[in-house]
């Protein structure tokens, strides 16, 4: 009896160890303890190269954001005037003996750009495009049981190569994938939901299995679906014969009863665990998140999600994270999605490049619909204004299929993604060759995924519009950049065309919403942009007469080094236009008030095409006493009333005819300004702006006070300069100094002032309109992190965070 028990325990323990070993070993974090050198050294690929003097760091890493702003930097206004160049990364790692006979792959989430990877001195290849994920097989070159060296040369010296800030370096995560020679292929599981109702759904799982042995193999492929509570919802098992050195796709269908359908309001997710067994031995296992939902597009019904029409209130975003540059920390990517959601967006376009996996994961979890975009251009260089001589046009013919299919394969299982975008404002868009190119790109996408439509973003600058009809015909859904005013005429000419505005000017929010609301063939609007981004410097600026005039493409506008056309600024503060846009599409906020910055004497304010009037949540305007000042009120109520110090200033209608907004002009005096939303004659809701006194306190607010002690987690800490009553002083521009104690580091500081050229990686920053931001990263140690903020004029403040296992 004891012998049987011992054998039983060994079997159970052995099986558990095998599964745990698979879970531990298959995907290994490879971000830590890299060595970095900014510069070029042709010997750095060699195993015996001495890199002891190099800087040690963890990934993700963007060296450009660590540099100084300089108008002489070759990336210029497009690249935020930050440095680029060439850099090297090296990492030494042990390959354990039990990896003998395994397949070992290195996986890069993104390297900008022209990366060449070496393992033990052997070049694995060059991957030019900086926004694609890619991988290499290390197996033939590894030294089992001893130290190995991986080296990566990153060349971002060929400028200009991007119309916005790209960052430089290994700016996304790196992993090692360790498998048996019989394994599930990289990006080898594709999950769709071809039949969906509230009663039941069919989940289809296509799994590509590889046999990299020299003999035929018999395996069992098992797939199990689980819900939020880890309950089993269904499973399927298939016996498979694999020929030597082959791969095979296996299709399984599993029915889920009474599914929770994925929507922006209810972003419910499921898991699919796919396993391979050889006999009784588990040899590979992967887990995949997915959602159950149906999508349908038509000119008659618009965009249907699970059979219900959804109007897309979208924003375009670039990939940077403000003061962190391009570094794609998971928490920064998640926070970006949170900011979009909190601002009322239900959709995002990843203009003009493939985003990080962490961002798409966050969109899945939080409920943001996504248009996933591959690249900015095709065969012709973006040269309309400033030549981008080294852009994707230099890569297109050789790499377009690889890159667009890498996007689709990698991102296929995200329920948030509803369309694939194959380009933006293509220079050759009026030529017959462009039609053929679009056809090839659409074909490349649909070789991988036929469940989502293909789109792109097109525009015209004086070329006419009907000329694009042949090109539009190659798309399932047509993106219009700044051309929604053409939609009604186009609908008459091409009644089955499905349209959305892929980019719009912020100031056109109501015009676009009005068209979307009333025309089913127009499914949504995506503003340029949702969040301020680095580069395209000054595209949304405002300025006074006498300042350097014009648009961003006409001349350098240094020290402007970021866009300022976003609904949300670089610190996460929502500008007034954000509240207005959200109010149009949502019922979550119905009343908002802000004040238009008064013009200076004898000098008018001018805005660019993408700009809006500088408007602030402030009733603190020293020097304006007795002078007229304009108050903007956005309202979903029938009308609004405005009070100043309890005196009624007036009442105005704010219905659809008034575009849900109004302006009051009144003489400024200090005190309390109150806007009241009125239905009938009943005052329903009020909002208030109070005159602030001079800043005398520092208020610190962390988005998260508990961090994981993993060397990756972040806390974004907002700093507000307030008076004694706690009201933010919007005129405070104090110089703030930051110190940190405990297991944390300051990795970025910022304000909303994109003319401030102080470095973003620093321990000091000036407040802008009374606000600033500090980003703290955990180390790998637990304990209390104390951030101290010091101001020589008003004193200090501190905030404590906790780093936990």
Short mmCIF file of N, CA and C in Angstrom, two decimals, residues 669-762:
data_model
loop_
_atom_site.label_atom_id
_atom_site.label_comp_id
_atom_site.label_asym_id
_atom_site.label_seq_id
_atom_site.Cartn_x
_atom_site.Cartn_y
_atom_site.Cartn_z
N UNK A 669 -14.61 90.31 -11.90
CA UNK A 669 -14.35 90.67 -10.51
C UNK A 669 -14.12 89.40 -9.74
N UNK A 670 -13.32 89.47 -8.71
CA UNK A 670 -12.99 88.27 -7.93
C UNK A 670 -14.24 87.75 -7.24
N UNK A 671 -14.20 86.46 -6.91
CA UNK A 671 -15.32 85.85 -6.19
C UNK A 671 -15.67 84.49 -6.73
N UNK A 672 -16.98 84.16 -6.68
CA UNK A 672 -17.48 82.85 -7.07
C UNK A 672 -18.31 82.97 -8.35
N UNK A 673 -17.92 82.22 -9.35
CA UNK A 673 -18.64 82.16 -10.61
C UNK A 673 -19.36 80.81 -10.67
N UNK A 674 -20.67 80.84 -10.83
CA UNK A 674 -21.48 79.62 -10.76
C UNK A 674 -22.31 79.47 -12.02
N UNK A 675 -22.18 78.31 -12.68
CA UNK A 675 -23.04 77.96 -13.82
C UNK A 675 -24.05 76.93 -13.35
N UNK A 676 -25.29 77.08 -13.78
CA UNK A 676 -26.38 76.21 -13.34
C UNK A 676 -27.10 75.66 -14.57
N UNK A 677 -27.26 74.34 -14.61
CA UNK A 677 -28.04 73.70 -15.66
C UNK A 677 -29.51 73.72 -15.30
N UNK A 678 -30.36 74.13 -16.27
CA UNK A 678 -31.78 74.34 -16.00
C UNK A 678 -32.63 73.54 -16.99
N UNK A 679 -33.58 72.76 -16.48
CA UNK A 679 -34.60 72.12 -17.30
C UNK A 679 -35.96 72.68 -16.89
N UNK A 680 -36.74 73.13 -17.87
CA UNK A 680 -37.96 73.84 -17.53
C UNK A 680 -37.57 75.11 -16.83
N UNK A 681 -37.97 75.23 -15.58
CA UNK A 681 -37.51 76.36 -14.77
C UNK A 681 -36.80 75.86 -13.52
N UNK A 682 -36.43 74.58 -13.55
CA UNK A 682 -35.82 73.97 -12.36
C UNK A 682 -34.31 73.91 -12.51
N UNK A 683 -33.61 74.42 -11.51
CA UNK A 683 -32.15 74.36 -11.50
C UNK A 683 -31.74 72.95 -11.04
N UNK A 684 -31.01 72.22 -11.93
CA UNK A 684 -30.72 70.82 -11.69
C UNK A 684 -29.30 70.60 -11.18
N UNK A 685 -28.34 71.25 -11.81
CA UNK A 685 -26.93 70.97 -11.51
C UNK A 685 -26.16 72.27 -11.56
N UNK A 686 -25.08 72.36 -10.76
CA UNK A 686 -24.26 73.56 -10.78
C UNK A 686 -22.78 73.20 -10.73
N UNK A 687 -21.99 74.09 -11.29
CA UNK A 687 -20.54 73.97 -11.21
C UNK A 687 -19.98 75.34 -10.87
N UNK A 688 -18.84 75.38 -10.19
CA UNK A 688 -18.34 76.63 -9.64
C UNK A 688 -16.86 76.80 -9.93
N UNK A 689 -16.47 78.03 -10.20
CA UNK A 689 -15.07 78.44 -10.26
C UNK A 689 -14.88 79.55 -9.23
N UNK A 690 -13.88 79.38 -8.38
CA UNK A 690 -13.58 80.35 -7.33
C UNK A 690 -12.25 81.04 -7.62
N UNK A 691 -12.19 82.32 -7.31
CA UNK A 691 -10.93 83.04 -7.45
C UNK A 691 -9.94 82.50 -6.43
N UNK A 692 -8.76 82.15 -6.90
CA UNK A 692 -7.72 81.61 -6.03
C UNK A 692 -6.84 82.71 -5.48
N UNK A 693 -6.36 82.50 -4.26
CA UNK A 693 -5.32 83.36 -3.73
C UNK A 693 -3.96 82.87 -4.21
N UNK A 694 -2.91 83.52 -3.77
CA UNK A 694 -1.58 83.13 -4.18
C UNK A 694 -1.24 81.75 -3.63
N UNK A 695 -0.55 80.95 -4.41
CA UNK A 695 -0.19 79.59 -4.00
C UNK A 695 0.59 79.61 -2.69
N UNK A 696 0.15 78.77 -1.75
CA UNK A 696 0.84 78.67 -0.47
C UNK A 696 1.00 77.22 -0.01
N UNK A 697 0.45 76.29 -0.76
CA UNK A 697 0.53 74.88 -0.41
C UNK A 697 0.83 74.05 -1.66
N UNK A 698 1.36 72.86 -1.43
CA UNK A 698 1.59 71.89 -2.49
C UNK A 698 0.74 70.67 -2.21
N UNK A 699 -0.12 70.32 -3.15
CA UNK A 699 -0.98 69.15 -3.01
C UNK A 699 -0.48 68.05 -3.94
N UNK A 700 -0.28 66.85 -3.38
CA UNK A 700 0.21 65.71 -4.16
C UNK A 700 -0.87 64.64 -4.22
N UNK A 701 -1.16 64.16 -5.41
CA UNK A 701 -2.17 63.13 -5.59
C UNK A 701 -1.61 62.04 -6.50
N UNK A 702 -1.52 60.83 -5.98
CA UNK A 702 -1.00 59.70 -6.75
C UNK A 702 -2.15 58.91 -7.36
N UNK A 703 -1.97 58.49 -8.61
CA UNK A 703 -3.01 57.65 -9.20
C UNK A 703 -3.03 56.27 -8.56
N UNK A 704 -1.89 55.86 -7.97
CA UNK A 704 -1.81 54.58 -7.25
C UNK A 704 -0.79 54.75 -6.13
N UNK A 705 -1.14 54.30 -4.95
CA UNK A 705 -0.22 54.43 -3.80
C UNK A 705 0.45 53.11 -3.46
N UNK A 706 0.02 52.01 -4.06
CA UNK A 706 0.66 50.72 -3.86
C UNK A 706 1.21 50.22 -5.19
N UNK A 707 2.49 49.88 -5.20
CA UNK A 707 3.16 49.43 -6.42
C UNK A 707 3.71 48.02 -6.22
N UNK A 708 3.84 47.31 -7.31
CA UNK A 708 4.53 46.03 -7.27
C UNK A 708 6.03 46.28 -7.25
N UNK A 709 6.72 45.56 -6.41
CA UNK A 709 8.17 45.72 -6.31
C UNK A 709 8.85 44.88 -7.39
N UNK A 710 8.56 45.23 -8.66
CA UNK A 710 9.07 44.43 -9.78
C UNK A 710 10.00 45.21 -10.68
N UNK A 711 10.33 46.45 -10.29
CA UNK A 711 11.21 47.27 -11.11
C UNK A 711 10.55 47.83 -12.35
N UNK A 712 9.21 47.67 -12.47
CA UNK A 712 8.48 48.10 -13.65
C UNK A 712 7.26 48.95 -13.32
N UNK A 713 6.70 48.80 -12.15
CA UNK A 713 5.42 49.45 -11.84
C UNK A 713 5.62 50.94 -11.63
N UNK A 714 4.57 51.71 -11.93
CA UNK A 714 4.66 53.16 -11.92
C UNK A 714 3.53 53.78 -11.11
N UNK A 715 3.84 54.95 -10.55
CA UNK A 715 2.82 55.82 -9.97
C UNK A 715 2.96 57.20 -10.60
N UNK A 716 1.85 57.72 -11.12
CA UNK A 716 1.81 59.06 -11.71
C UNK A 716 1.26 60.01 -10.65
N UNK A 717 2.08 60.97 -10.23
CA UNK A 717 1.75 61.84 -9.12
C UNK A 717 1.53 63.26 -9.64
N UNK A 718 0.30 63.73 -9.46
CA UNK A 718 -0.06 65.08 -9.88
C UNK A 718 0.26 66.07 -8.77
N UNK A 719 0.91 67.16 -9.14
CA UNK A 719 1.26 68.22 -8.19
C UNK A 719 0.39 69.43 -8.50
N UNK A 720 -0.27 69.95 -7.48
CA UNK A 720 -1.09 71.15 -7.64
C UNK A 720 -0.65 72.20 -6.63
N UNK A 721 -0.49 73.42 -7.11
CA UNK A 721 -0.15 74.55 -6.25
C UNK A 721 -1.45 75.23 -5.85
N UNK A 722 -1.78 75.20 -4.57
CA UNK A 722 -3.07 75.73 -4.12
C UNK A 722 -2.89 76.86 -3.12
N UNK A 723 -3.98 77.62 -2.96
CA UNK A 723 -3.99 78.63 -1.90
C UNK A 723 -4.38 77.97 -0.58
N UNK A 724 -4.58 78.75 0.46
CA UNK A 724 -4.89 78.20 1.78
C UNK A 724 -6.20 77.44 1.79
N UNK A 725 -7.13 77.80 0.89
CA UNK A 725 -8.43 77.12 0.84
C UNK A 725 -8.40 75.87 -0.03
N UNK A 726 -7.24 75.56 -0.62
CA UNK A 726 -7.13 74.38 -1.46
C UNK A 726 -7.50 74.60 -2.91
N UNK A 727 -7.68 75.84 -3.33
CA UNK A 727 -8.01 76.15 -4.72
C UNK A 727 -6.70 76.28 -5.52
N UNK A 728 -6.65 75.61 -6.66
CA UNK A 728 -5.45 75.67 -7.48
C UNK A 728 -5.22 77.09 -7.96
N UNK A 729 -3.99 77.57 -7.78
CA UNK A 729 -3.59 78.88 -8.29
C UNK A 729 -3.15 78.72 -9.74
N UNK A 730 -3.97 79.11 -10.70
CA UNK A 730 -3.63 78.84 -12.11
C UNK A 730 -2.48 79.67 -12.63
N UNK A 731 -2.03 80.65 -11.85
CA UNK A 731 -0.91 81.48 -12.28
C UNK A 731 0.41 81.04 -11.66
N UNK A 732 0.38 79.99 -10.85
CA UNK A 732 1.60 79.52 -10.21
C UNK A 732 2.50 78.85 -11.22
N UNK A 733 3.74 79.31 -11.29
CA UNK A 733 4.73 78.74 -12.19
C UNK A 733 6.01 78.46 -11.41
N UNK A 734 5.84 78.04 -10.15
CA UNK A 734 6.97 77.84 -9.26
C UNK A 734 7.92 76.76 -9.77
N UNK A 735 9.21 76.94 -9.47
CA UNK A 735 10.20 75.91 -9.75
C UNK A 735 10.14 74.87 -8.63
N UNK A 736 9.83 73.64 -8.97
CA UNK A 736 9.68 72.56 -8.01
C UNK A 736 10.88 71.62 -8.09
N UNK A 737 11.32 71.15 -6.95
CA UNK A 737 12.45 70.23 -6.87
C UNK A 737 11.97 68.93 -6.22
N UNK A 738 12.46 67.80 -6.73
CA UNK A 738 11.96 66.50 -6.30
C UNK A 738 13.08 65.65 -5.73
N UNK A 739 12.76 64.99 -4.63
CA UNK A 739 13.68 64.02 -4.03
C UNK A 739 12.90 62.75 -3.72
N UNK A 740 13.59 61.62 -3.75
CA UNK A 740 12.91 60.37 -3.46
C UNK A 740 13.76 59.52 -2.53
N UNK A 741 13.08 58.86 -1.60
CA UNK A 741 13.72 57.97 -0.65
C UNK A 741 13.03 56.62 -0.70
N UNK A 742 13.78 55.56 -0.47
CA UNK A 742 13.21 54.23 -0.46
C UNK A 742 13.32 53.56 -1.81
N UNK A 743 12.61 52.44 -2.00
CA UNK A 743 12.76 51.61 -3.20
C UNK A 743 11.98 52.12 -4.41
N UNK A 744 12.35 53.33 -4.84
CA UNK A 744 11.71 53.92 -6.00
C UNK A 744 12.65 54.90 -6.68
N UNK A 745 12.37 55.20 -7.94
CA UNK A 745 13.16 56.18 -8.69
C UNK A 745 12.22 57.10 -9.45
N UNK A 746 12.67 58.33 -9.68
CA UNK A 746 11.93 59.27 -10.52
C UNK A 746 12.39 59.05 -11.96
N UNK A 747 11.46 58.70 -12.85
CA UNK A 747 11.85 58.42 -14.24
C UNK A 747 11.31 59.46 -15.22
N UNK A 748 10.49 60.40 -14.74
CA UNK A 748 9.99 61.43 -15.63
C UNK A 748 9.30 62.53 -14.87
N UNK A 749 9.44 63.76 -15.37
CA UNK A 749 8.73 64.92 -14.80
C UNK A 749 8.17 65.72 -15.97
N UNK A 750 7.03 66.36 -15.74
CA UNK A 750 6.39 67.06 -16.86
C UNK A 750 5.48 68.15 -16.36
N UNK A 751 5.07 69.00 -17.28
CA UNK A 751 3.96 69.92 -17.09
C UNK A 751 3.22 69.99 -18.43
N UNK A 752 2.15 70.76 -18.46
CA UNK A 752 1.42 70.92 -19.71
C UNK A 752 2.04 71.93 -20.65
N UNK A 753 3.16 72.54 -20.24
CA UNK A 753 3.80 73.59 -21.04
C UNK A 753 4.77 72.94 -22.02
N UNK A 754 4.39 72.89 -23.28
CA UNK A 754 5.26 72.23 -24.27
C UNK A 754 6.23 73.21 -24.92
N UNK A 755 6.37 74.39 -24.32
CA UNK A 755 7.46 75.29 -24.68
C UNK A 755 8.57 75.24 -23.64
N UNK A 756 8.36 74.50 -22.56
CA UNK A 756 9.37 74.34 -21.52
C UNK A 756 10.36 73.27 -21.99
N UNK A 757 11.59 73.66 -22.25
CA UNK A 757 12.59 72.73 -22.78
C UNK A 757 13.51 72.16 -21.71
N UNK A 758 13.13 72.26 -20.45
CA UNK A 758 13.86 71.51 -19.43
C UNK A 758 13.74 70.02 -19.73
N UNK A 759 14.76 69.22 -19.41
CA UNK A 759 14.69 67.78 -19.72
C UNK A 759 13.52 67.11 -18.99
N UNK A 760 12.97 66.08 -19.63
CA UNK A 760 11.89 65.31 -19.01
C UNK A 760 12.42 64.30 -18.00
N UNK A 761 13.67 63.90 -18.14
CA UNK A 761 14.30 63.03 -17.15
C UNK A 761 15.14 63.93 -16.26
N UNK A 762 14.59 64.30 -15.10
CA UNK A 762 15.20 65.32 -14.26
C UNK A 762 14.61 65.24 -12.86
#
